[in-house]
Short mmCIF file of C-alpha atoms in Angstrom, two decimals:
data_model
loop_
_atom_site.label_atom_id
_atom_site.label_comp_id
_atom_site.label_asym_id
_atom_site.label_seq_id
_atom_site.Cartn_x
_atom_site.Cartn_y
_atom_site.Cartn_z
CA MET A 1 232.89 199.28 87.05
CA TYR A 2 233.67 203.01 87.03
CA THR A 3 237.26 202.62 87.29
CA GLU A 4 238.43 199.76 85.78
CA ILE A 5 235.71 199.41 82.87
CA THR A 6 233.63 202.89 82.13
CA PHE A 7 236.57 205.06 82.30
CA PRO A 8 238.87 203.62 80.32
CA GLN A 9 236.57 203.23 77.69
CA ASN A 10 235.78 206.42 77.68
CA ASN A 11 238.94 207.67 78.01
CA VAL A 12 238.61 209.58 81.10
CA ARG A 13 241.63 209.93 83.72
CA PHE A 14 240.33 209.57 87.28
CA ILE A 15 242.34 211.12 89.88
CA ALA A 16 241.45 211.07 93.85
CA VAL A 17 243.82 213.15 95.59
CA ASN A 18 243.16 212.31 99.01
CA SER A 19 243.06 208.89 98.52
CA GLY A 20 246.48 209.45 95.97
CA VAL A 21 245.26 207.44 93.36
CA ASP A 22 245.99 208.58 89.52
CA SER A 23 244.03 206.06 86.92
CA ALA A 24 247.33 207.10 84.17
CA ASN A 25 249.31 204.89 86.75
CA GLN A 26 248.56 201.25 87.01
CA GLN A 27 250.25 200.81 90.29
CA ASP A 28 248.03 202.84 91.71
CA ASN A 29 244.89 201.40 90.48
CA GLU A 30 246.02 197.92 92.24
CA PHE A 31 245.12 199.15 95.80
CA VAL A 32 241.75 200.96 94.71
CA PRO A 33 239.63 197.43 95.28
CA PHE A 34 240.77 197.57 98.62
CA VAL A 35 240.12 201.28 99.85
CA ASN A 36 236.98 200.61 98.42
CA ILE A 37 236.17 197.97 100.63
CA ILE A 38 237.52 199.86 103.49
CA ASN A 39 235.33 202.17 102.65
CA GLU A 40 232.14 200.52 102.08
CA TYR A 41 232.82 198.57 105.31
CA TYR A 42 233.59 201.81 107.23
CA VAL A 43 229.57 203.62 105.55
CA ARG A 44 227.92 200.11 106.47
CA ASP A 45 229.36 199.81 109.89
CA GLY A 46 228.22 203.47 110.66
CA SER A 47 224.41 203.03 109.33
CA LYS A 48 224.24 199.69 111.93
CA LYS A 49 225.55 202.14 114.51
CA VAL A 50 222.76 205.16 113.60
CA ARG A 51 220.01 202.42 113.03
CA THR A 52 220.93 200.84 116.54
CA SER A 53 220.89 204.07 118.16
CA LEU A 54 217.24 205.00 116.34
CA ARG A 55 215.92 201.98 117.35
CA ILE A 56 216.98 202.49 121.15
CA LYS A 57 215.49 205.83 120.62
CA GLY A 58 212.49 205.12 119.24
CA GLU A 59 211.72 202.30 121.83
CA SER A 60 212.33 204.03 124.54
CA GLY A 61 209.37 206.69 123.72
CA GLU A 62 211.43 209.72 122.42
CA HIS A 63 210.37 211.04 118.97
CA LEU A 64 212.61 210.03 116.35
CA THR A 65 211.24 212.99 113.57
CA THR A 66 213.49 216.34 114.22
CA ILE A 67 210.38 218.79 113.11
CA PRO A 68 207.35 218.45 115.07
CA PRO A 69 204.48 217.75 112.65
CA TYR A 70 202.15 221.26 111.69
CA GLY A 71 200.02 222.28 114.93
CA TYR A 72 203.11 221.47 117.32
CA VAL A 73 206.62 223.12 118.12
CA LYS A 74 209.46 222.41 120.19
CA ASP A 75 209.62 223.29 123.56
CA PRO A 76 212.10 226.16 124.08
CA ASP A 77 213.25 224.34 128.25
CA ASN A 78 213.30 220.68 126.39
CA SER A 79 214.09 220.18 122.61
CA GLU A 80 212.67 216.46 122.77
CA HIS A 81 208.54 217.82 124.34
CA TRP A 82 206.13 219.37 122.09
CA LEU A 83 204.08 221.94 122.78
CA VAL A 84 200.43 223.33 121.00
CA ASP A 85 201.11 225.78 118.16
CA PRO A 86 197.80 227.61 118.81
CA GLU A 87 197.79 229.45 115.34
CA ALA A 88 198.44 226.14 113.12
CA ALA A 89 196.51 223.63 115.94
CA GLN A 90 193.02 225.90 114.96
CA VAL A 91 193.75 224.96 111.22
CA VAL A 92 194.72 221.21 112.43
CA LYS A 93 190.89 221.37 114.52
CA ARG A 94 189.07 223.02 111.66
CA ILE A 95 190.65 220.39 109.43
CA PHE A 96 189.07 217.27 111.42
CA SER A 97 185.68 218.85 112.14
CA LEU A 98 185.12 219.60 108.33
CA CYS A 99 185.99 215.98 107.73
CA MET A 100 183.20 215.20 110.71
CA ASP A 101 180.94 217.16 108.30
CA GLY A 102 181.37 214.49 105.62
CA ASN A 103 183.88 216.60 103.29
CA GLY A 104 187.01 214.76 102.30
CA PRO A 105 190.56 215.73 101.48
CA THR A 106 189.91 217.45 98.21
CA GLN A 107 186.87 219.52 99.46
CA ILE A 108 188.75 220.61 102.53
CA ALA A 109 191.91 221.46 100.51
CA ARG A 110 189.80 223.41 98.49
CA MET A 111 188.05 225.49 101.33
CA LEU A 112 191.63 226.31 103.12
CA LYS A 113 192.82 227.40 99.78
CA GLU A 114 189.67 229.65 99.21
CA ASP A 115 190.11 230.97 102.46
CA HIS A 116 193.72 231.93 101.91
CA VAL A 117 195.10 229.80 104.80
CA LEU A 118 198.97 229.35 104.43
CA THR A 119 199.98 225.82 103.40
CA PRO A 120 202.47 223.76 106.22
CA THR A 121 205.40 223.93 104.82
CA VAL A 122 204.80 228.31 104.14
CA TYR A 123 203.71 228.72 107.60
CA GLN A 124 206.59 226.88 109.25
CA ASP A 125 208.84 229.32 106.98
CA ARG A 126 207.31 232.40 107.68
CA GLN A 127 207.65 231.18 111.54
CA LYS A 128 211.04 231.01 110.77
CA ARG A 129 211.40 227.30 111.45
CA LYS A 130 213.06 224.61 109.80
CA VAL A 131 211.38 222.87 106.68
CA ARG A 132 212.27 220.18 104.73
CA CYS A 133 211.07 220.81 100.85
CA ALA A 134 210.43 223.60 98.71
CA LEU A 135 208.41 226.22 99.24
CA PRO A 136 205.17 226.40 96.83
CA ASP A 137 204.88 229.18 94.30
CA ASN A 138 201.11 229.70 96.12
CA PRO A 139 201.52 229.79 99.70
CA TYR A 140 197.83 229.04 99.77
CA ASN A 141 197.62 225.67 97.33
CA TRP A 142 196.83 223.01 99.78
CA ASN A 143 196.17 219.46 97.95
CA GLY A 144 194.09 216.25 99.16
CA SER A 145 197.46 214.64 100.17
CA THR A 146 198.58 216.94 102.80
CA VAL A 147 194.96 217.39 104.27
CA ALA A 148 194.79 213.01 104.66
CA ALA A 149 198.40 213.03 105.56
CA ILE A 150 196.85 215.09 109.06
CA LEU A 151 193.50 213.16 109.24
CA GLU A 152 195.90 210.39 109.89
CA ARG A 153 198.49 211.15 112.39
CA MET A 154 197.74 209.86 115.56
CA GLU A 155 200.42 212.45 117.41
CA TYR A 156 197.08 214.92 117.21
CA CYS A 157 195.46 212.96 120.08
CA GLY A 158 198.50 213.33 122.20
CA HIS A 159 200.69 210.07 121.23
CA THR A 160 203.97 209.71 119.83
CA VAL A 161 204.30 206.97 116.98
CA ASN A 162 207.43 205.75 116.16
CA PHE A 163 208.77 202.85 113.36
CA LYS A 164 206.00 204.21 110.89
CA THR A 165 208.40 203.52 108.24
CA HIS A 166 211.57 202.03 107.45
CA ARG A 167 214.69 201.80 104.61
CA GLN A 168 215.95 198.45 103.53
CA SER A 169 219.18 199.68 103.20
CA TYR A 170 221.69 202.80 103.43
CA LYS A 171 221.77 202.51 99.96
CA ILE A 172 218.40 202.74 99.11
CA LYS A 173 216.71 205.78 99.82
CA LYS A 174 213.49 204.59 99.32
CA THR A 175 210.88 204.98 101.98
CA ILE A 176 208.95 201.70 102.68
CA GLU A 177 205.54 201.53 105.31
CA ASN A 178 205.08 199.48 108.37
CA PRO A 179 201.75 197.78 108.48
CA PRO A 180 200.63 199.23 111.83
CA GLU A 181 201.17 196.60 113.99
CA GLN A 182 204.73 197.41 113.92
CA TRP A 183 204.32 200.35 115.42
CA LYS A 184 205.34 201.67 118.76
CA ILE A 185 202.67 204.06 120.31
CA PHE A 186 203.56 205.72 123.22
CA ARG A 187 199.97 207.48 124.86
CA ASN A 188 199.86 210.77 126.12
CA THR A 189 203.40 212.18 125.56
CA HIS A 190 202.28 215.43 124.61
CA GLU A 191 199.42 217.72 124.48
CA ALA A 192 196.67 216.83 122.29
CA ILE A 193 194.93 219.08 119.80
CA VAL A 194 192.31 216.55 118.52
CA ASP A 195 190.26 214.03 121.05
CA GLU A 196 190.36 210.07 120.69
CA ASP A 197 186.49 210.05 120.16
CA THR A 198 186.72 212.55 117.18
CA PHE A 199 189.89 211.14 115.75
CA GLN A 200 188.69 207.23 115.88
CA ARG A 201 185.30 208.78 114.16
CA VAL A 202 187.10 209.99 111.58
CA GLN A 203 189.31 207.49 110.78
CA GLU A 204 185.69 205.17 110.64
CA LEU A 205 184.55 207.93 107.81
CA ARG A 206 188.09 207.62 105.98
CA ARG A 207 187.65 204.18 105.07
CA ASN A 208 184.15 204.54 104.11
CA LYS A 209 184.42 206.99 101.69
CA ARG A 210 182.11 208.98 99.96
CA ARG A 211 182.56 209.54 96.68
CA PRO A 212 180.16 212.69 94.88
CA ALA A 213 178.06 211.03 92.05
CA ARG A 214 178.56 212.15 88.39
CA THR A 215 176.11 214.96 88.66
CA GLY A 216 178.01 216.28 91.62
CA LYS A 217 175.43 215.64 94.40
CA SER A 218 176.21 213.57 97.15
CA ASN A 219 174.11 212.29 100.01
CA LEU A 220 175.12 212.41 104.21
CA PHE A 221 173.82 208.37 104.39
CA SER A 222 176.35 207.34 101.44
CA GLY A 223 178.71 204.42 103.29
CA VAL A 224 176.36 204.59 106.00
CA ALA A 225 173.31 202.68 104.43
CA TYR A 226 173.44 198.79 104.28
CA CYS A 227 170.89 196.61 103.10
CA ALA A 228 169.90 194.70 105.68
CA ASP A 229 169.34 191.28 103.99
CA CYS A 230 172.51 190.56 101.83
CA GLY A 231 174.72 193.18 104.55
CA GLU A 232 175.99 194.62 101.18
CA LYS A 233 176.07 198.70 100.97
CA MET A 234 173.08 200.37 99.15
CA TYR A 235 173.96 202.22 95.93
CA TYR A 236 173.08 206.66 96.28
CA CYS A 237 170.97 207.24 92.56
CA THR A 238 170.48 210.45 91.25
CA SER A 239 170.41 212.37 88.04
CA ARG A 240 170.59 215.83 87.34
CA ASN A 241 166.79 215.78 86.01
CA PHE A 242 165.78 214.30 89.46
CA GLU A 243 164.17 216.65 91.84
CA GLU A 244 165.31 215.89 95.64
CA ARG A 245 162.69 213.54 96.43
CA GLN A 246 163.39 211.32 94.00
CA ASP A 247 167.03 210.49 94.93
CA HIS A 248 167.09 207.05 96.47
CA PHE A 249 169.78 204.18 97.64
CA VAL A 250 169.49 200.87 96.23
CA CYS A 251 170.74 197.48 97.20
CA SER A 252 174.17 197.19 95.39
CA THR A 253 174.22 193.38 95.38
CA SER A 254 170.90 193.29 93.33
CA ARG A 255 172.53 195.69 91.04
CA LYS A 256 175.19 194.04 90.45
CA LYS A 257 174.71 190.13 91.07
CA GLY A 258 170.47 190.42 89.86
CA LYS A 259 167.52 189.82 92.26
CA ASP A 260 167.85 186.53 92.33
CA VAL A 261 170.47 187.06 94.79
CA CYS A 262 169.18 189.70 96.67
CA GLY A 263 165.76 191.33 96.09
CA THR A 264 165.72 194.56 94.61
CA HIS A 265 164.57 197.27 97.25
CA PHE A 266 164.77 201.19 97.37
CA ILE A 267 164.10 203.85 99.75
CA ARG A 268 164.21 207.46 99.10
CA ALA A 269 166.91 209.51 100.42
CA VAL A 270 164.14 211.93 102.03
CA VAL A 271 162.33 209.32 103.64
CA LEU A 272 165.86 208.16 105.20
CA GLU A 273 167.14 210.88 106.67
CA LYS A 274 163.28 212.21 108.15
CA GLY A 275 163.18 208.71 109.89
CA VAL A 276 166.51 208.07 111.28
CA LEU A 277 166.26 212.43 112.35
CA ARG A 278 162.68 211.51 114.05
CA PHE A 279 164.36 208.69 115.53
CA LEU A 280 167.16 210.63 117.22
CA GLN A 281 165.38 213.54 118.19
CA ILE A 282 163.08 210.75 120.57
CA LEU A 283 165.68 209.04 121.50
CA LEU A 284 167.83 212.37 122.73
CA TRP A 285 164.93 213.90 124.30
CA TYR A 286 164.34 210.39 126.48
CA ILE A 287 167.89 210.07 127.32
CA SER A 288 167.29 214.12 128.01
CA ASP A 289 164.31 213.28 130.94
CA CYS A 290 165.28 209.44 132.24
CA GLU A 291 168.98 209.43 131.57
CA ASP A 292 169.60 207.03 134.59
CA LEU A 293 166.68 204.81 133.36
CA PHE A 294 168.28 204.63 130.16
CA ARG A 295 171.75 203.78 131.75
CA ASP A 296 170.45 200.91 134.08
CA LYS A 297 167.83 198.85 131.34
CA LEU A 298 170.64 199.11 128.62
CA GLY A 299 173.24 198.70 131.33
CA ALA A 300 171.92 195.48 133.04
CA LYS A 301 171.29 194.20 129.70
CA ARG A 302 174.63 194.85 128.35
CA LYS A 303 176.47 193.79 131.60
CA GLU A 304 174.64 190.87 131.58
CA ASP A 305 175.79 189.64 128.00
CA PHE A 306 179.15 191.42 128.41
CA LYS A 307 179.63 189.13 131.49
CA LYS A 308 178.75 186.22 130.07
CA GLU A 309 180.50 186.53 126.81
CA LEU A 310 183.56 186.90 128.81
CA ALA A 311 183.15 184.86 131.22
CA ALA A 312 183.05 181.97 128.30
CA LYS A 313 186.30 183.44 126.26
CA ARG A 314 188.18 183.68 130.09
CA ARG A 315 187.40 179.69 130.22
CA GLN A 316 188.32 179.01 126.24
CA LEU A 317 191.60 180.80 126.70
CA THR A 318 191.97 178.73 130.24
CA GLN A 319 191.57 176.01 128.09
CA ALA A 320 193.74 176.45 125.59
CA GLN A 321 196.48 177.71 127.90
CA ARG A 322 196.21 174.19 130.03
CA ARG A 323 196.37 172.15 126.83
CA MET A 324 199.37 174.19 125.54
CA GLU A 325 200.90 172.88 128.99
CA GLU A 326 199.79 169.45 128.30
CA LEU A 327 201.52 169.25 125.00
CA ASP A 328 204.70 170.57 126.19
CA ARG A 329 204.40 167.51 128.58
CA LEU A 330 203.70 165.35 125.87
CA PHE A 331 206.14 166.38 123.56
CA LYS A 332 208.98 165.77 126.16
CA ARG A 333 207.69 162.21 126.86
CA LEU A 334 207.54 161.80 123.07
CA TYR A 335 211.23 162.56 123.04
CA GLU A 336 211.92 160.52 125.40
CA ASP A 337 210.21 157.34 124.38
CA ASN A 338 211.84 157.79 120.72
CA ILE A 339 215.46 157.93 122.37
CA SER A 340 214.48 154.40 124.32
CA GLY A 341 213.56 152.87 121.49
CA LYS A 342 209.81 152.78 122.16
CA ILE A 343 208.86 154.68 119.48
CA ASN A 344 210.38 154.60 115.84
CA ASP A 345 211.60 157.60 114.20
CA SER A 346 208.62 157.43 111.80
CA ARG A 347 206.18 157.48 114.25
CA PHE A 348 207.73 160.01 116.42
CA GLU A 349 207.89 162.49 113.34
CA LYS A 350 203.77 161.66 112.65
CA LEU A 351 202.66 162.46 116.74
CA SER A 352 205.19 165.46 116.65
CA ALA A 353 204.06 166.97 113.44
CA ASP A 354 200.51 166.33 114.94
CA TYR A 355 201.33 168.19 118.02
CA GLU A 356 203.19 170.98 116.70
CA ASN A 357 200.13 171.68 114.47
CA GLU A 358 197.83 171.95 117.22
CA GLN A 359 200.49 173.74 119.44
CA THR A 360 200.18 176.32 116.41
CA GLU A 361 196.30 176.26 115.98
CA LEU A 362 196.18 176.95 119.63
CA THR A 363 198.32 179.56 119.99
CA GLU A 364 196.77 181.34 117.07
CA LYS A 365 193.55 180.91 119.21
CA MET A 366 194.79 182.41 122.27
CA GLN A 367 196.24 185.41 120.43
CA LEU A 368 192.69 185.89 119.34
CA LEU A 369 190.76 185.37 122.35
CA GLU A 370 193.01 187.83 123.95
CA GLN A 371 192.56 190.57 121.72
CA GLU A 372 188.70 190.08 121.96
CA ILE A 373 189.20 190.47 126.13
CA ALA A 374 190.72 193.31 125.71
CA GLN A 375 188.45 194.99 122.92
CA GLN A 376 185.54 193.86 125.52
CA GLU A 377 187.23 195.26 128.52
CA GLU A 378 187.80 198.72 126.50
CA GLU A 379 184.31 198.48 125.92
CA ALA A 380 182.63 198.14 128.94
CA ASP A 381 181.99 202.00 129.06
CA SER A 382 180.51 202.41 126.15
CA ILE A 383 177.07 203.65 127.67
CA GLU A 384 178.66 206.35 129.06
CA GLN A 385 180.27 207.52 126.04
CA PHE A 386 177.62 207.42 124.22
CA ILE A 387 175.52 209.42 126.69
CA LEU A 388 178.40 212.29 126.83
CA ARG A 389 177.80 212.36 122.71
CA ALA A 390 174.15 212.18 123.44
CA LYS A 391 173.93 215.86 125.92
CA LYS A 392 175.79 217.27 122.72
CA TYR A 393 172.79 217.96 121.10
CA PRO A 394 169.92 219.14 123.34
CA ASN A 395 167.66 220.17 120.68
CA LEU A 396 168.48 218.51 117.30
CA GLN A 397 166.41 220.16 114.29
CA LYS A 398 168.81 219.30 111.28
CA LEU A 399 170.61 215.85 110.48
CA THR A 400 174.15 216.90 109.48
CA PRO A 401 176.95 214.50 108.70
CA ALA A 402 178.94 215.63 111.74
CA VAL A 403 175.51 214.69 114.14
CA LEU A 404 174.88 211.44 111.97
CA HIS A 405 178.21 210.41 112.48
CA ASP A 406 178.87 211.04 115.81
CA LEU A 407 175.72 209.26 116.95
CA VAL A 408 175.41 206.31 114.25
CA ASN A 409 177.36 204.09 112.90
CA MET A 410 175.31 201.98 110.49
CA VAL A 411 171.52 201.77 108.99
CA TYR A 412 170.34 198.75 107.89
CA VAL A 413 167.31 198.87 105.45
CA SER A 414 165.17 196.34 104.74
CA ALA A 415 162.88 195.02 101.98
CA PRO A 416 159.50 196.72 101.54
CA ASP A 417 156.33 194.50 103.48
CA LYS A 418 152.64 195.48 101.07
CA SER A 419 150.91 192.38 102.90
CA SER A 420 149.08 195.42 104.32
CA GLY A 421 148.45 197.03 101.05
CA GLN A 422 150.29 199.91 102.41
CA ARG A 423 154.46 200.01 101.99
CA VAL A 424 156.18 199.22 105.47
CA GLN A 425 159.82 199.34 105.28
CA ASP A 426 161.57 198.70 108.59
CA VAL A 427 165.22 200.51 109.36
CA HIS A 428 167.27 199.32 111.73
CA ILE A 429 170.03 201.85 113.39
CA SER A 430 173.34 200.68 114.84
CA LEU A 431 174.33 203.20 117.41
CA ALA A 432 177.30 204.57 117.82
CA CYS A 433 179.33 202.88 120.71
CA ILE A 434 176.68 200.21 121.63
CA GLY A 435 175.00 198.72 118.81
CA PHE A 436 171.63 197.96 118.08
CA LEU A 437 168.99 198.81 120.72
CA PRO A 438 166.84 196.05 122.49
CA GLU A 439 163.16 195.97 121.01
CA SER A 440 162.00 196.15 124.60
CA ILE A 441 163.95 199.31 124.99
CA ILE A 442 162.70 201.26 121.61
CA ALA A 443 159.31 200.44 122.65
CA GLU A 444 159.58 202.26 126.10
CA ILE A 445 161.26 205.15 124.34
CA LEU A 446 158.10 205.05 121.67
CA THR A 447 155.98 204.93 124.36
CA HIS A 448 157.76 208.19 126.52
CA ALA A 449 157.38 210.21 123.14
CA SER A 450 153.86 209.18 123.07
CA LYS A 451 152.81 210.06 126.56
CA SER A 452 155.09 213.22 126.47
CA ARG A 453 153.02 214.45 123.39
CA THR A 454 149.47 213.21 125.01
CA ALA A 455 150.60 215.32 127.96
#
């Protein structure tokens, strides 16, 4: 296009010294297309080899990035191994801690900027390390996207994550994100800066982003409070003219679709906070006094339910596997009958299509069952995880976002009951790791608290 059309149209003389090409000499131009094809093949072949080498390297568990993420440095004795950079690691820990306290990336970036914390690029440059982009004018100018990228990096848990991105072609420089199922994760390849539990809790918080109201106010239960009747989130309602006691939550379904779909009901934010705090205080007190009893009572029920569910799913998986084997035999027999003339072609096509559809459905069902079984086996130690979390708060006096997100998954608010002449409203609390407590255990916890107060 350039040598034969664009350049001649614009009276441009093209000279390639190394290739011996001069557009003023028509004979030189005759061989140019062949040179271009050879050059194109050479570049394409080189790209293919580089992709293959990176694929082999990535699948073997080696880091594909040449520069470690902020918080790590290369091991002087082994460039493939990462060591923790103590100074930068403290900033990373602080970012995760601030997120656990309920702050978003933009808020965290503002705090770091106010405290004059060097941005990752400037910090790397001042440590005489290689940087990939230009240095900003303000060395403390953190932005929300940088903080969000740090909060989403699984490498801070001590894992190597490869194949997170790809490029369509060596000609296209745009980077495309790969879905998580295409990632290759190699666990515990270097020292962790953030523990796995904190990282997962932060990801849950990020999925349930809480935006401040127009007044600038926000509440720690935003994204945590749900309607017990329709299961949708509850809106945080406030105003500049509201006192703290007037802030409240209402069902989002009722607001958007009308009270015919879900009855209008609300709960005051201060009432919800006090109620959840009191329940957690009693629960933590009970665990402190009766840890073994709590473990045994909850564990016995969960273990029994767990065994039943797991056994049922394994039976379903075994049945599906047997049916798959049976379908393979039927396919073989059906093919033989078609070849021998016992079954005509149209009948063969119909039956084979039915068997193929059934096999596809069975394959999807087996994959789902295998995932559920693996997940249940991982959650077998959930009670111990919750007890360890509970021990971190021996004397809980105030409910902070960090405490709430560490101990509670969701809070479900029911519609009020006024039949007794008083407004009674049930709040169901789904605890982290263990979900809802059985009514029998809640009754025992309340009885224990009552006896302790009397004593």
